[in-house]
Each structure stands twice: as structure tokens, then as C-alpha cells.
Amino acid sequence: MQDRDTTDTNWFSDDAATFGDRLAAAREAAGLSQSDLAQRLGIRKKTLIQWETDRTEPRANRLQMLAGMLGVSIRWLLTGEGEGIELDEDGQPLRRDAAGVIAEIRELRTALGTIATRLGQLEKRLRETTDKDLA
């Protein structure tokens, strides 16, 4: 019996996962609930559940919409090959939580505003000091 090295396993390949598995993983990585994704696609939640449980598959036009909304390639959804979701060092999908990104952007804007204000104060102080030295 031959030992297989599982460190290089493609957990989302055809051998290890189904279309439904990849769809659910991509949806979760995108930070979407089943209800959210179904609403965005204009389908019933029941239909999405059937796709994720491999009872049915979407038509080509919905498949293209899914890939675009989830940031993965159609090929990856179907076969596990190509551009799919990113995995962390433990092989778990990285969440691309839009709310988290937006919160970080807001924090950075606030910090940038504070830094710009402080920079302006220091420049003014430097000018005043330089003007006094020249007088």
C-alpha cells in the first residue's frame, strides 16, 4: 500500500470535492449567506441549496453569474482547477468579508486624517521657528 502525501492535496479537486462543495466554500469565503447569494442571483434559496447539495446544477448563465459574484472561475467551480478561493496555511478558505474590508478602510481614512492634521501642525511650528530665527 502506498502512502499519499496529503500536503499537496487540492481539497477542491474533482476527486476531493463536488461542485456543490466548491460552491458552498466560495460562498462562505465571500462572506455571503445562502439567502444573500440567492437574492443577488434572483433565485430561491431552495434552488441554491439544491446546487450546494448536488441535487441539481445551475444553467450556464447562472454559473457565469455565480463565478463573477464569488470571484472564482467557472472552471474552478466545475472541476476544482483554475482560479478558486484562497486557502490559509491550514487549508481553510480565507474569508473575503466585505464588511471587514470596509471597516479597515474607514479606520485608515481616520488615521490618515489624524496624520495629515498633525503634519500640518508640525509644518506650521517649523515655519514659525524658522521665521523667528531669521528675524
PDB file of C-alpha atoms in Angstrom:
ATOM      1  CA  MET A   1       0.000   0.000   0.000  1.00  0.00           C
ATOM      2  CA  GLN A   2       1.381   3.388  -0.997  1.00  0.00           C
ATOM      3  CA  ASP A   3       1.286   6.394   1.339  1.00  0.00           C
ATOM      4  CA  ARG A   4      -0.059   9.539  -0.250  1.00  0.00           C
ATOM      5  CA  ASP A   5       1.438  12.893   0.637  1.00  0.00           C
ATOM      6  CA  THR A   6      -1.588  14.933   1.624  1.00  0.00           C
ATOM      7  CA  THR A   7       0.269  18.222   1.972  1.00  0.00           C
ATOM      8  CA  ASP A   8      -0.202  18.937  -1.731  1.00  0.00           C
ATOM      9  CA  THR A   9      -3.816  17.758  -1.878  1.00  0.00           C
ATOM     10  CA  ASN A  10      -6.135  20.028  -3.813  1.00  0.00           C
ATOM     11  CA  TRP A  11      -9.097  19.877  -1.455  1.00  0.00           C
ATOM     12  CA  PHE A  12     -11.364  21.321  -4.114  1.00  0.00           C
ATOM     13  CA  SER A  13     -10.376  18.976  -6.965  1.00  0.00           C
ATOM     14  CA  ASP A  14     -12.900  16.683  -8.642  1.00  0.00           C
ATOM     15  CA  ASP A  15     -11.513  13.791  -6.584  1.00  0.00           C
ATOM     16  CA  ALA A  16     -11.901  15.520  -3.218  1.00  0.00           C
ATOM     17  CA  ALA A  17     -14.944  17.777  -3.645  1.00  0.00           C
ATOM     18  CA  THR A  18     -18.093  18.206  -5.682  1.00  0.00           C
ATOM     19  CA  PHE A  19     -19.467  21.220  -7.494  1.00  0.00           C
ATOM     20  CA  GLY A  20     -21.744  21.831  -4.504  1.00  0.00           C
ATOM     21  CA  ASP A  21     -18.825  21.668  -2.071  1.00  0.00           C
ATOM     22  CA  ARG A  22     -16.883  24.236  -4.088  1.00  0.00           C
ATOM     23  CA  LEU A  23     -19.932  26.479  -4.452  1.00  0.00           C
ATOM     24  CA  ALA A  24     -20.608  26.437  -0.701  1.00  0.00           C
ATOM     25  CA  ALA A  25     -16.932  27.085   0.104  1.00  0.00           C
ATOM     26  CA  ALA A  26     -16.745  30.007  -2.335  1.00  0.00           C
ATOM     27  CA  ARG A  27     -19.979  31.481  -0.967  1.00  0.00           C
ATOM     28  CA  GLU A  28     -18.699  31.234   2.607  1.00  0.00           C
ATOM     29  CA  ALA A  29     -15.309  32.676   1.617  1.00  0.00           C
ATOM     30  CA  ALA A  30     -17.153  35.617   0.065  1.00  0.00           C
ATOM     31  CA  GLY A  31     -18.941  36.157   3.379  1.00  0.00           C
ATOM     32  CA  LEU A  32     -22.392  35.535   1.923  1.00  0.00           C
ATOM     33  CA  SER A  33     -25.256  33.571   3.415  1.00  0.00           C
ATOM     34  CA  GLN A  34     -27.353  31.290   1.247  1.00  0.00           C
ATOM     35  CA  SER A  35     -30.168  33.843   1.397  1.00  0.00           C
ATOM     36  CA  ASP A  36     -27.844  36.701   0.356  1.00  0.00           C
ATOM     37  CA  LEU A  37     -26.437  34.862  -2.646  1.00  0.00           C
ATOM     38  CA  ALA A  38     -29.837  33.564  -3.739  1.00  0.00           C
ATOM     39  CA  GLN A  39     -31.246  37.089  -3.604  1.00  0.00           C
ATOM     40  CA  ARG A  40     -28.335  38.504  -5.616  1.00  0.00           C
ATOM     41  CA  LEU A  41     -28.795  35.783  -8.233  1.00  0.00           C
ATOM     42  CA  GLY A  42     -32.557  36.284  -8.359  1.00  0.00           C
ATOM     43  CA  ILE A  43     -33.288  32.681  -7.394  1.00  0.00           C
ATOM     44  CA  ARG A  44     -34.965  30.939  -4.483  1.00  0.00           C
ATOM     45  CA  LYS A  45     -32.838  29.887  -1.530  1.00  0.00           C
ATOM     46  CA  LYS A  46     -34.169  26.356  -2.100  1.00  0.00           C
ATOM     47  CA  THR A  47     -32.577  26.348  -5.566  1.00  0.00           C
ATOM     48  CA  LEU A  48     -29.193  27.377  -4.167  1.00  0.00           C
ATOM     49  CA  ILE A  49     -29.428  24.668  -1.504  1.00  0.00           C
ATOM     50  CA  GLN A  50     -30.107  22.114  -4.244  1.00  0.00           C
ATOM     51  CA  TRP A  51     -26.973  23.287  -6.073  1.00  0.00           C
ATOM     52  CA  GLU A  52     -24.859  23.142  -2.911  1.00  0.00           C
ATOM     53  CA  THR A  53     -26.101  19.639  -2.112  1.00  0.00           C
ATOM     54  CA  ASP A  54     -25.513  18.450  -5.697  1.00  0.00           C
ATOM     55  CA  ARG A  55     -29.162  17.629  -6.340  1.00  0.00           C
ATOM     56  CA  THR A  56     -29.250  19.934  -9.361  1.00  0.00           C
ATOM     57  CA  GLU A  57     -26.796  22.167 -11.219  1.00  0.00           C
ATOM     58  CA  PRO A  58     -27.229  25.715 -12.470  1.00  0.00           C
ATOM     59  CA  ARG A  59     -27.629  26.606 -16.120  1.00  0.00           C
ATOM     60  CA  ALA A  60     -24.668  28.188 -17.897  1.00  0.00           C
ATOM     61  CA  ASN A  61     -25.900  31.766 -17.436  1.00  0.00           C
ATOM     62  CA  ARG A  62     -26.309  31.300 -13.669  1.00  0.00           C
ATOM     63  CA  LEU A  63     -22.955  29.542 -13.475  1.00  0.00           C
ATOM     64  CA  GLN A  64     -21.313  32.566 -15.067  1.00  0.00           C
ATOM     65  CA  MET A  65     -23.082  34.880 -12.601  1.00  0.00           C
ATOM     66  CA  LEU A  66     -22.001  32.681  -9.678  1.00  0.00           C
ATOM     67  CA  ALA A  67     -18.370  32.730 -10.745  1.00  0.00           C
ATOM     68  CA  GLY A  68     -18.396  36.509 -11.099  1.00  0.00           C
ATOM     69  CA  MET A  69     -20.117  37.161  -7.783  1.00  0.00           C
ATOM     70  CA  LEU A  70     -17.883  34.748  -5.887  1.00  0.00           C
ATOM     71  CA  GLY A  71     -14.608  35.792  -7.539  1.00  0.00           C
ATOM     72  CA  VAL A  72     -13.752  32.334  -8.871  1.00  0.00           C
ATOM     73  CA  SER A  73     -13.518  30.878 -12.354  1.00  0.00           C
ATOM     74  CA  ILE A  74     -16.254  28.751 -13.897  1.00  0.00           C
ATOM     75  CA  ARG A  75     -13.628  26.085 -14.456  1.00  0.00           C
ATOM     76  CA  TRP A  76     -12.810  26.029 -10.736  1.00  0.00           C
ATOM     77  CA  LEU A  77     -16.466  25.686  -9.784  1.00  0.00           C
ATOM     78  CA  LEU A  78     -16.861  22.754 -12.167  1.00  0.00           C
ATOM     79  CA  THR A  79     -13.527  20.940 -11.709  1.00  0.00           C
ATOM     80  CA  GLY A  80     -11.575  22.488  -8.846  1.00  0.00           C
ATOM     81  CA  GLU A  81      -8.857  23.606 -11.277  1.00  0.00           C
ATOM     82  CA  GLY A  82      -8.140  27.217 -12.150  1.00  0.00           C
ATOM     83  CA  GLU A  83      -8.781  30.367 -10.147  1.00  0.00           C
ATOM     84  CA  GLY A  84     -10.600  29.444  -6.960  1.00  0.00           C
ATOM     85  CA  ILE A  85     -10.774  30.575  -3.383  1.00  0.00           C
ATOM     86  CA  GLU A  86      -7.611  31.286  -1.434  1.00  0.00           C
ATOM     87  CA  LEU A  87      -6.680  28.952   1.402  1.00  0.00           C
ATOM     88  CA  ASP A  88      -4.838  29.791   4.605  1.00  0.00           C
ATOM     89  CA  GLU A  89      -1.860  27.787   5.875  1.00  0.00           C
ATOM     90  CA  ASP A  90      -4.250  25.209   7.384  1.00  0.00           C
ATOM     91  CA  GLY A  91      -6.031  24.690   4.086  1.00  0.00           C
ATOM     92  CA  GLN A  92      -9.130  26.587   5.225  1.00  0.00           C
ATOM     93  CA  PRO A  93     -10.829  29.104   2.918  1.00  0.00           C
ATOM     94  CA  LEU A  94      -9.914  32.728   3.587  1.00  0.00           C
ATOM     95  CA  ARG A  95     -12.984  34.893   4.052  1.00  0.00           C
ATOM     96  CA  ARG A  96     -13.229  37.920   1.870  1.00  0.00           C
ATOM     97  CA  ASP A  97     -15.544  39.711   4.194  1.00  0.00           C
ATOM     98  CA  ALA A  98     -16.540  42.984   2.572  1.00  0.00           C
ATOM     99  CA  ALA A  99     -17.670  44.452   5.882  1.00  0.00           C
ATOM    100  CA  GLY A 100     -14.228  43.831   7.371  1.00  0.00           C
ATOM    101  CA  VAL A 101     -12.500  45.460   4.426  1.00  0.00           C
ATOM    102  CA  ILE A 102     -14.802  48.467   4.589  1.00  0.00           C
ATOM    103  CA  ALA A 103     -14.173  48.829   8.329  1.00  0.00           C
ATOM    104  CA  GLU A 104     -10.413  48.751   7.773  1.00  0.00           C
ATOM    105  CA  ILE A 105     -10.687  51.380   5.027  1.00  0.00           C
ATOM    106  CA  ARG A 106     -12.616  53.648   7.408  1.00  0.00           C
ATOM    107  CA  GLU A 107     -10.007  53.164  10.124  1.00  0.00           C
ATOM    108  CA  LEU A 108      -7.226  54.021   7.687  1.00  0.00           C
ATOM    109  CA  ARG A 109      -9.071  57.141   6.494  1.00  0.00           C
ATOM    110  CA  THR A 110      -9.444  58.304  10.086  1.00  0.00           C
ATOM    111  CA  ALA A 111      -5.779  57.616  10.785  1.00  0.00           C
ATOM    112  CA  LEU A 112      -4.787  59.403   7.587  1.00  0.00           C
ATOM    113  CA  GLY A 113      -6.836  62.451   8.612  1.00  0.00           C
ATOM    114  CA  THR A 114      -5.170  62.493  12.034  1.00  0.00           C
ATOM    115  CA  ILE A 115      -1.723  62.189  10.464  1.00  0.00           C
ATOM    116  CA  ALA A 116      -2.457  64.972   7.955  1.00  0.00           C
ATOM    117  CA  THR A 117      -3.636  67.276  10.754  1.00  0.00           C
ATOM    118  CA  ARG A 118      -0.536  66.554  12.836  1.00  0.00           C
ATOM    119  CA  LEU A 119       1.715  67.061   9.818  1.00  0.00           C
ATOM    120  CA  GLY A 120       0.110  70.471   9.207  1.00  0.00           C
ATOM    121  CA  GLN A 121       0.684  71.458  12.846  1.00  0.00           C
ATOM    122  CA  LEU A 122       4.346  70.460  12.689  1.00  0.00           C
ATOM    123  CA  GLU A 123       4.902  72.333   9.421  1.00  0.00           C
ATOM    124  CA  LYS A 124       3.330  75.468  10.940  1.00  0.00           C
ATOM    125  CA  ARG A 125       5.529  75.144  14.029  1.00  0.00           C
ATOM    126  CA  LEU A 126       8.613  74.681  11.867  1.00  0.00           C
ATOM    127  CA  ARG A 127       7.759  77.779   9.806  1.00  0.00           C
ATOM    128  CA  GLU A 128       7.236  79.842  12.962  1.00  0.00           C
ATOM    129  CA  THR A 129      10.549  78.627  14.403  1.00  0.00           C
ATOM    130  CA  THR A 130      12.372  79.311  11.140  1.00  0.00           C
ATOM    131  CA  ASP A 131      10.809  82.780  10.817  1.00  0.00           C
ATOM    132  CA  LYS A 132      11.904  83.693  14.390  1.00  0.00           C
ATOM    133  CA  ASP A 133      15.448  82.504  13.709  1.00  0.00           C
ATOM    134  CA  LEU A 134      15.664  84.605  10.541  1.00  0.00           C
ATOM    135  CA  ALA A 135      14.308  87.765  12.205  1.00  0.00           C
TER     136      ALA A 135
END
